[in-house]
Coordinates of C-alpha atoms and ligand atoms in Angstrom, one line a residue:
X25 CA 144.0 -26.0 -25.0
X26 CA 146.3 -27.6 -22.1
X27 CA 143.8 -29.3 -19.2
X28 CA 144.8 -28.8 -15.6
X29 CA 143.6 -31.6 -13.2
X30 CA 144.6 -31.0 -9.2
X31 CA 145.6 -34.4 -7.7
X32 CA 146.5 -34.9 -4.1
X33 CA 150.3 -34.9 -4.2
X34 CA 150.0 -37.8 -1.6
X35 CA 147.0 -39.9 -2.7
X36 CA 146.3 -39.2 -6.2
X37 CA 143.0 -40.2 -7.8
X38 CA 143.2 -43.4 -9.6
X39 CA 140.9 -42.0 -12.2
X40 CA 142.8 -38.7 -12.6
X41 CA 145.7 -40.3 -13.1
X42 CA 144.1 -42.9 -15.5
X43 CA 142.9 -39.6 -17.9
X44 CA 146.5 -38.7 -17.5
X45 CA 147.7 -42.3 -18.5
X46 CA 145.4 -41.8 -21.8
X47 CA 146.9 -38.7 -22.7
X48 CA 150.3 -40.4 -22.6
X49 CA 149.1 -43.4 -24.6
X50 CA 147.5 -41.5 -27.3
X51 CA 151.2 -40.0 -28.1
X52 CA 150.0 -36.9 -26.1
X53 CA 152.4 -34.8 -23.8
X54 CA 151.6 -34.8 -20.0
X55 CA 153.3 -32.0 -17.4
X56 CA 153.6 -33.9 -14.1
X57 CA 155.4 -33.0 -11.0
X58 CA 158.5 -35.0 -9.7
X59 CA 160.5 -34.5 -6.2
X60 CA 162.9 -32.5 -8.1
X61 CA 160.9 -30.1 -10.9
X62 CA 158.0 -30.6 -13.2
X63 CA 158.5 -32.9 -16.1
X64 CA 157.4 -32.8 -19.5
X65 CA 156.5 -36.4 -20.3
X66 CA 155.8 -38.3 -23.2
X67 CA 155.8 -42.2 -24.2
X68 CA 159.9 -42.8 -24.4
X69 CA 159.6 -45.7 -26.7
X70 CA 157.5 -43.5 -29.4
X71 CA 159.4 -41.3 -31.6
X72 CA 156.3 -39.1 -32.7
X73 CA 155.5 -38.4 -29.0
X74 CA 159.2 -37.8 -28.2
X75 CA 159.5 -35.4 -31.1
X76 CA 156.2 -33.7 -29.6
X77 CA 158.5 -32.9 -26.5
X78 CA 161.1 -31.2 -28.0
X79 CA 158.8 -29.1 -30.2
X80 CA 156.7 -27.9 -27.0
X81 CA 159.7 -26.8 -25.4
X82 CA 161.6 -25.4 -28.3
X83 CA 164.5 -27.7 -27.1
X84 CA 167.3 -28.4 -29.4
X85 CA 167.5 -31.7 -30.6
X86 CA 171.2 -32.7 -29.7
X87 CA 170.1 -32.1 -26.0
X88 CA 169.3 -35.9 -24.7
X89 CA 166.0 -36.6 -22.3
X90 CA 166.0 -38.8 -18.7
X91 CA 163.6 -41.6 -19.2
X92 CA 161.6 -42.0 -15.9
X93 CA 160.5 -45.9 -14.7
X94 CA 158.6 -47.0 -11.6
X95 CA 161.6 -49.3 -10.3
X96 CA 165.1 -50.5 -10.3
X97 CA 163.4 -53.8 -12.3
X98 CA 162.2 -51.6 -14.9
X99 CA 165.4 -49.9 -15.6
X100 CA 166.1 -52.9 -18.2
X101 CA 163.3 -51.9 -20.5
X102 CA 165.5 -49.2 -21.7
X103 CA 168.9 -50.1 -20.4
X104 CA 171.1 -52.8 -22.0
X105 CA 173.6 -53.5 -19.4
X106 CA 173.4 -52.5 -15.4
X107 CA 176.7 -52.3 -14.0
X108 CA 176.6 -53.4 -10.4
X109 CA 177.3 -50.1 -9.0
X110 CA 173.7 -49.4 -10.2
X111 CA 172.2 -51.7 -7.7
X112 CA 173.9 -50.1 -4.8
X113 CA 172.8 -46.5 -5.8
X114 CA 169.4 -47.6 -6.0
X115 CA 169.5 -49.0 -2.7
X116 CA 170.7 -45.9 -1.4
X117 CA 168.9 -43.2 -3.2
X118 CA 165.8 -44.4 -5.5
X119 CA 163.1 -43.9 -5.8
X120 CA 164.5 -40.4 -5.8
X121 CA 166.6 -37.4 -7.6
X122 CA 169.4 -39.6 -9.0
X123 CA 169.6 -40.3 -12.6
X124 CA 172.2 -43.1 -14.0
X125 CA 173.6 -42.9 -17.5
X126 CA 173.6 -46.4 -18.8
X127 CA 174.3 -48.3 -21.9
X128 CA 171.0 -47.9 -24.1
X129 CA 168.7 -50.6 -25.5
X130 CA 168.4 -50.5 -29.2
X131 CA 164.9 -49.9 -29.4
X132 CA 164.8 -46.6 -27.5
X133 CA 164.3 -43.4 -30.1
X134 CA 167.8 -41.9 -30.9
X135 CA 165.8 -38.5 -30.3
X136 CA 165.5 -39.3 -26.8
X137 CA 169.1 -40.1 -26.4
X138 CA 170.2 -37.6 -29.1
X139 CA 172.0 -40.3 -30.9
X140 CA 173.8 -41.3 -27.6
X141 CA 174.7 -45.2 -27.4
X142 CA 173.9 -44.0 -23.6
X143 CA 170.6 -43.7 -21.7
X144 CA 169.4 -41.4 -18.8
X145 CA 167.1 -43.1 -16.0
X146 CA 165.9 -42.4 -13.3
X147 CA 163.0 -43.2 -10.6
X148 CA 161.0 -40.6 -9.3
X149 CA 159.9 -40.4 -5.9
X150 CA 156.8 -38.3 -6.3
X151 CA 153.5 -40.3 -5.7
X152 CA 151.9 -38.7 -8.8
X153 CA 155.2 -39.7 -10.9
X154 CA 155.1 -43.0 -9.9
X155 CA 151.5 -43.5 -10.6
X156 CA 151.5 -41.7 -13.8
X157 CA 154.4 -44.0 -14.9
X158 CA 152.7 -47.1 -13.7
X159 CA 149.1 -46.6 -14.8
X160 CA 151.0 -45.4 -18.6
X161 CA 152.4 -48.7 -18.7
X162 CA 155.5 -47.4 -20.4
X163 CA 158.6 -45.6 -19.3
X164 CA 158.3 -41.6 -19.7
X165 CA 160.9 -39.3 -21.0
X166 CA 160.6 -36.0 -19.4
X167 CA 163.0 -33.3 -19.6
X168 CA 162.0 -30.0 -17.0
X169 CA 158.8 -28.3 -17.9
X170 CA 159.8 -25.4 -19.1
X171 CA 160.6 -23.5 -22.2
X172 CA 163.9 -24.2 -23.3
X173 CA 166.4 -21.6 -21.6
X174 CA 163.8 -20.9 -18.9
X175 CA 164.4 -21.5 -15.0
X176 CA 162.9 -25.2 -14.7
X177 CA 159.1 -25.0 -13.0
X178 CA 158.6 -26.3 -9.3
X179 CA 155.0 -25.5 -9.8
X180 CA 152.2 -26.1 -11.8
X181 CA 151.7 -22.5 -12.2
X182 CA 155.3 -22.6 -13.6
X183 CA 154.6 -25.0 -16.5
X184 CA 151.3 -22.6 -17.3
X185 CA 153.1 -20.0 -17.8
X186 CA 155.9 -21.5 -19.8
X187 CA 153.8 -24.1 -21.8
X188 CA 149.7 -23.1 -21.8
X189 CA 148.5 -23.8 -25.3
X190 CA 151.5 -26.0 -25.9
X191 CA 150.7 -29.6 -24.5
X192 CA 147.9 -31.6 -23.6
X193 CA 147.8 -31.6 -19.9
X194 CA 149.0 -30.7 -16.6
X195 CA 149.1 -32.4 -13.0
X196 CA 149.1 -30.3 -10.5
X197 CA 150.4 -31.7 -7.4
X198 CA 151.4 -28.9 -5.5
X199 CA 155.0 -27.3 -5.1
X200 CA 158.1 -29.6 -5.3
X201 CA 160.0 -30.5 -2.8
X202 CA 163.7 -30.7 -3.8
X203 CA 163.2 -27.7 -6.1
X204 CA 166.3 -28.1 -8.2
X205 CA 167.2 -31.0 -10.9
X206 CA 168.0 -34.7 -10.2
X207 CA 172.1 -35.2 -10.0
X208 CA 172.8 -36.9 -13.4
X209 CA 175.8 -39.7 -12.4
X210 CA 177.6 -41.3 -15.5
X211 CA 178.0 -44.8 -14.4
X212 CA 179.4 -46.3 -18.2
X213 CA 182.9 -45.1 -16.9
X214 CA 185.4 -45.4 -13.8
X215 CA 185.2 -44.0 -11.5
X216 CA 181.5 -42.6 -12.2
X217 CA 181.1 -38.8 -13.2
X218 CA 179.0 -36.5 -12.0
X219 CA 177.4 -34.8 -15.5
X220 CA 175.3 -32.5 -13.5
X221 CA 175.0 -32.0 -9.9
X222 CA 171.3 -31.7 -8.1
X223 CA 169.1 -33.4 -5.6
X224 CA 171.7 -36.0 -4.2
X225 CA 174.8 -34.4 -2.9
X226 CA 178.0 -35.7 -4.4
X227 CA 179.5 -36.8 -0.9
X228 CA 176.1 -39.1 -0.4
X229 CA 177.0 -40.8 -3.5
X230 CA 180.5 -41.1 -2.3
X231 CA 179.3 -42.8 0.7
X232 CA 177.9 -45.5 -1.1
X233 CA 180.5 -46.5 -4.1
X234 CA 183.8 -44.2 -3.2
X235 CA 185.6 -41.7 -5.0
X236 CA 183.6 -40.3 -8.5
X237 CA 184.7 -37.4 -11.0
X238 CA 182.8 -34.1 -11.1
X239 CA 182.8 -33.2 -14.8
X240 CA 183.7 -29.4 -15.2
X241 CA 180.4 -27.9 -16.8
X242 CA 182.4 -24.6 -17.4
X243 CA 183.9 -23.0 -20.5
X244 CA 186.2 -21.0 -18.2
X245 CA 187.0 -22.5 -14.6
X246 CA 184.0 -21.2 -12.6
X247 CA 187.2 -19.9 -10.0
X248 CA 188.2 -17.2 -12.4
X249 CA 187.2 -14.0 -11.2
X250 CA 184.9 -13.2 -14.1
X251 CA 183.7 -15.7 -16.9
X252 CA 183.0 -13.9 -19.9
X253 CA 178.9 -13.8 -20.1
X254 CA 178.7 -15.1 -23.9
X255 CA 180.7 -18.3 -22.8
X256 CA 178.3 -19.2 -20.2
X257 CA 176.3 -22.5 -20.1
X258 CA 173.3 -20.1 -19.9
X259 CA 170.2 -22.7 -19.1
X260 CA 168.6 -21.7 -15.8
X261 CA 167.9 -18.1 -16.9
X262 CA 165.2 -15.6 -15.4
X263 CA 164.5 -12.7 -17.4
X264 CA 166.0 -10.1 -15.5
X265 CA 169.9 -9.4 -15.1
X266 CA 170.9 -11.8 -12.3
X267 CA 174.4 -10.9 -10.5
X268 CA 176.1 -13.7 -8.3
X269 CA 178.7 -12.7 -6.5
X270 CA 180.9 -15.8 -4.8
X271 CA 183.5 -15.7 -2.2
X272 CA 182.9 -15.2 1.6
X273 CA 179.7 -14.4 2.7
X274 CA 180.7 -10.4 4.3
X275 CA 182.5 -9.4 1.5
X276 CA 179.9 -10.9 -1.1
X277 CA 177.3 -9.2 0.7
X278 CA 179.3 -5.6 1.1
X279 CA 179.7 -5.6 -2.9
X280 CA 176.1 -6.3 -3.1
X281 CA 175.1 -3.7 -1.1
X282 CA 177.1 -1.7 -3.5
X283 CA 175.5 -2.6 -6.7
X284 CA 172.1 -2.6 -5.0
X285 CA 172.3 1.3 -4.0
X286 CA 174.1 2.0 -7.6
X287 CA 171.4 0.1 -9.6
X288 CA 168.4 2.2 -7.4
X289 CA 170.4 5.3 -8.2
X290 CA 169.8 4.4 -11.7
X291 CA 166.1 4.1 -11.3
X292 CA 166.6 0.1 -11.6
X293 CA 164.2 -2.3 -9.6
X294 CA 166.6 -4.8 -7.5
X295 CA 165.1 -7.8 -6.2
X296 CA 167.5 -10.0 -3.5
X297 CA 167.7 -13.7 -3.8
X298 CA 169.5 -14.0 -0.8
X299 CA 169.2 -16.0 2.9
X300 CA 166.9 -14.6 5.3
X301 CA 169.6 -13.0 7.3
X302 CA 171.1 -11.8 5.0
X303 CA 168.2 -9.5 4.2
X304 CA 168.8 -6.7 7.0
X305 CA 171.7 -4.9 5.2
X306 CA 169.7 -3.7 2.6
X307 CA 167.1 -0.8 1.9
X308 CA 163.8 -1.3 2.1
X309 CA 163.1 -0.5 -1.2
X310 CA 164.9 -3.4 -2.8
X311 CA 162.7 -6.4 -3.0
X312 CA 163.4 -9.6 -0.9
X313 CA 163.1 -13.1 -1.8
X314 CA 164.3 -14.7 1.5
X315 CA 165.3 -18.5 0.1
X316 CA 165.5 -19.8 3.5
X317 CA 168.3 -19.7 6.7
X318 CA 171.8 -19.4 5.6
X319 CA 172.5 -22.9 7.3
X320 CA 169.3 -24.6 5.5
X321 CA 170.6 -25.7 2.1
X322 CA 167.7 -27.8 1.5
X323 CA 165.3 -24.3 1.9
X324 CA 167.7 -22.8 -0.2
X325 CA 167.5 -25.3 -2.7
X326 CA 163.7 -25.7 -2.6
X327 CA 163.2 -22.3 -3.4
X328 CA 165.7 -21.0 -5.6
X329 CA 163.9 -21.5 -9.0
X330 CA 160.7 -20.3 -7.5
X331 CA 162.7 -17.1 -6.4
X332 CA 163.8 -16.3 -9.8
X333 CA 160.1 -16.5 -11.2
X334 CA 158.4 -14.7 -8.4
X335 CA 161.3 -11.7 -9.1
X336 CA 160.7 -11.8 -12.2
X337 CA 157.0 -11.5 -12.2
X338 CA 157.1 -8.8 -9.6
X339 CA 159.1 -6.9 -12.9
X340 CA 162.8 -6.7 -11.3
X341 CA 165.4 -5.3 -13.7
X342 CA 168.2 -6.6 -11.3
X343 CA 168.5 -9.8 -8.9
X344 CA 171.6 -10.2 -6.5
X345 CA 172.6 -13.3 -5.2
X346 CA 175.6 -14.5 -3.5
X347 CA 177.1 -18.5 -3.2
X348 CA 176.1 -20.7 -0.5
X349 CA 179.5 -22.7 -0.9
X350 CA 180.1 -26.2 -2.6
X351 CA 179.5 -28.7 0.5
X352 CA 176.3 -31.1 -0.1
X353 CA 173.5 -29.3 -2.1
X354 CA 175.7 -26.1 -2.0
X355 CA 177.3 -27.6 -5.2
X356 CA 174.4 -27.7 -6.9
X357 CA 173.0 -24.1 -5.8
X358 CA 176.5 -22.8 -7.4
X359 CA 176.0 -24.8 -10.6
X360 CA 172.4 -23.3 -11.4
X361 CA 173.4 -19.6 -10.2
X362 CA 176.3 -19.9 -12.2
X363 CA 174.1 -20.7 -15.3
X364 CA 171.3 -18.2 -14.3
X365 CA 174.0 -15.2 -14.2
X366 CA 174.7 -12.6 -16.6
X367 CA 177.6 -11.6 -14.8
X368 CA 180.0 -13.2 -12.3
X369 CA 181.6 -11.3 -9.9
Ligands
TXA7 O1 165.4 -34.0 -12.0 C1 165.1 -33.9 -13.1 O2 166.2 -34.3 -13.6 C2 163.9 -33.3 -14.2 C3 162.8 -34.1 -14.1 C4 161.9 -33.9 -14.5 O3 162.9 -35.9 -13.4 N1 164.6 -33.6 -15.5 C5 165.2 -32.7 -16.0 O4 165.4 -32.9 -17.6 O5 165.9 -32.2 -15.5 P1 166.4 -32.1 -18.3 O6 166.0 -32.6 -19.8 O7 166.1 -30.7 -18.0 O8 167.5 -32.7 -18.1 C6 168.2 -33.7 -18.6 C7 169.6 -33.9 -18.1 C8 170.5 -32.8 -18.9 O9 171.6 -32.0 -18.7 C9 171.0 -34.0 -20.2 O10 172.2 -33.6 -21.2 C10 171.1 -34.9 -19.2 O11 170.3 -35.0 -18.3 N2 171.5 -36.0 -20.2 C11 170.4 -37.1 -20.5 N3 170.6 -37.9 -21.2 C12 171.9 -38.2 -21.0 C13 172.7 -39.1 -22.0 N4 172.5 -40.5 -22.8 N5 174.1 -38.7 -21.4 C14 174.7 -37.6 -20.5 N6 173.7 -36.6 -20.3 C15 172.4 -37.2 -20.3
MG8 MG1 165.8 -28.5 -17.8

């Protein structure tokens, strides 16, 4: 049985937090809201508790976890060395959606870091997450609280849909505000390297510490017209087939319109994961999920995963979407859409 507790996102009830912290201390699993997506938490220093995370998610053990702590001061509980850039980055972005990869302390279980000698750490800003970490009194390892390979959850209901019966408790603190995962920045190298774009933009990081590298996560360059689906780093996928149309907005919409007509002629149900104003040109028989105004990247980011899940719930066969550039949060949107896509045109 999975217990569901509902809390105020701003002012979580200390008694409910205590109950959740008890579960963590007894080696259990608690899903909790962060500002990015819901996490599936366990005591990061307890090998047995951490093993349960991998089992509940069906996650392969070669994929390391992020450790969540309550303050910059507590980073030393898991990191052996704190390079000088960490202070600057923490002052600018913590608590918040930035994860830093640092040299690890020997006592951090190898299962947390997948055998690497580094550990990924962040201080989340969500009051429920912070309260849970503090009350538990230990660093909390937490991947996104979804079944492996599925879209990350941005509501407690999403977690329920994926993990009900497989974990001890879910804390419902409402929908998350950022909507995609944290930016993962490796500060063990010089210059630092973004391993995963996310809630803090590359531009914002570069304002604080100067130029950083960006890992090319694609087996093929993402500028190729067609990426072989078999080679895609499939990871954040809806159940429906998702086609991503890259390039300039007007020509992308025109191509998507053709695909929608073709699919509907074949009797397929078509969902649209697009900006509000993109919807106008499509047949009313398509199912729209308006992400927000096309110039409001925060809204588009916040609604992206929720949109994939909502369209899946409505049983569409095909989801059509487009790119929103690579500026600011656009880079994280681009990355997640590439991973979710069955086809890129
Ligand atoms: O926003 C987030 O980051 C959410 C919330 C719950 O905090 N968590 C999350 O965790 O997205 P997960 O497990 O889904 O993604 C963790 C990412 C993976 O891409 C993993 O490869 C990377 O962090 N990572 C973890 N430890 C690492 C390490 N030592 N070196 C390099 N990458 C690491
Ligand atoms: Mg994940």
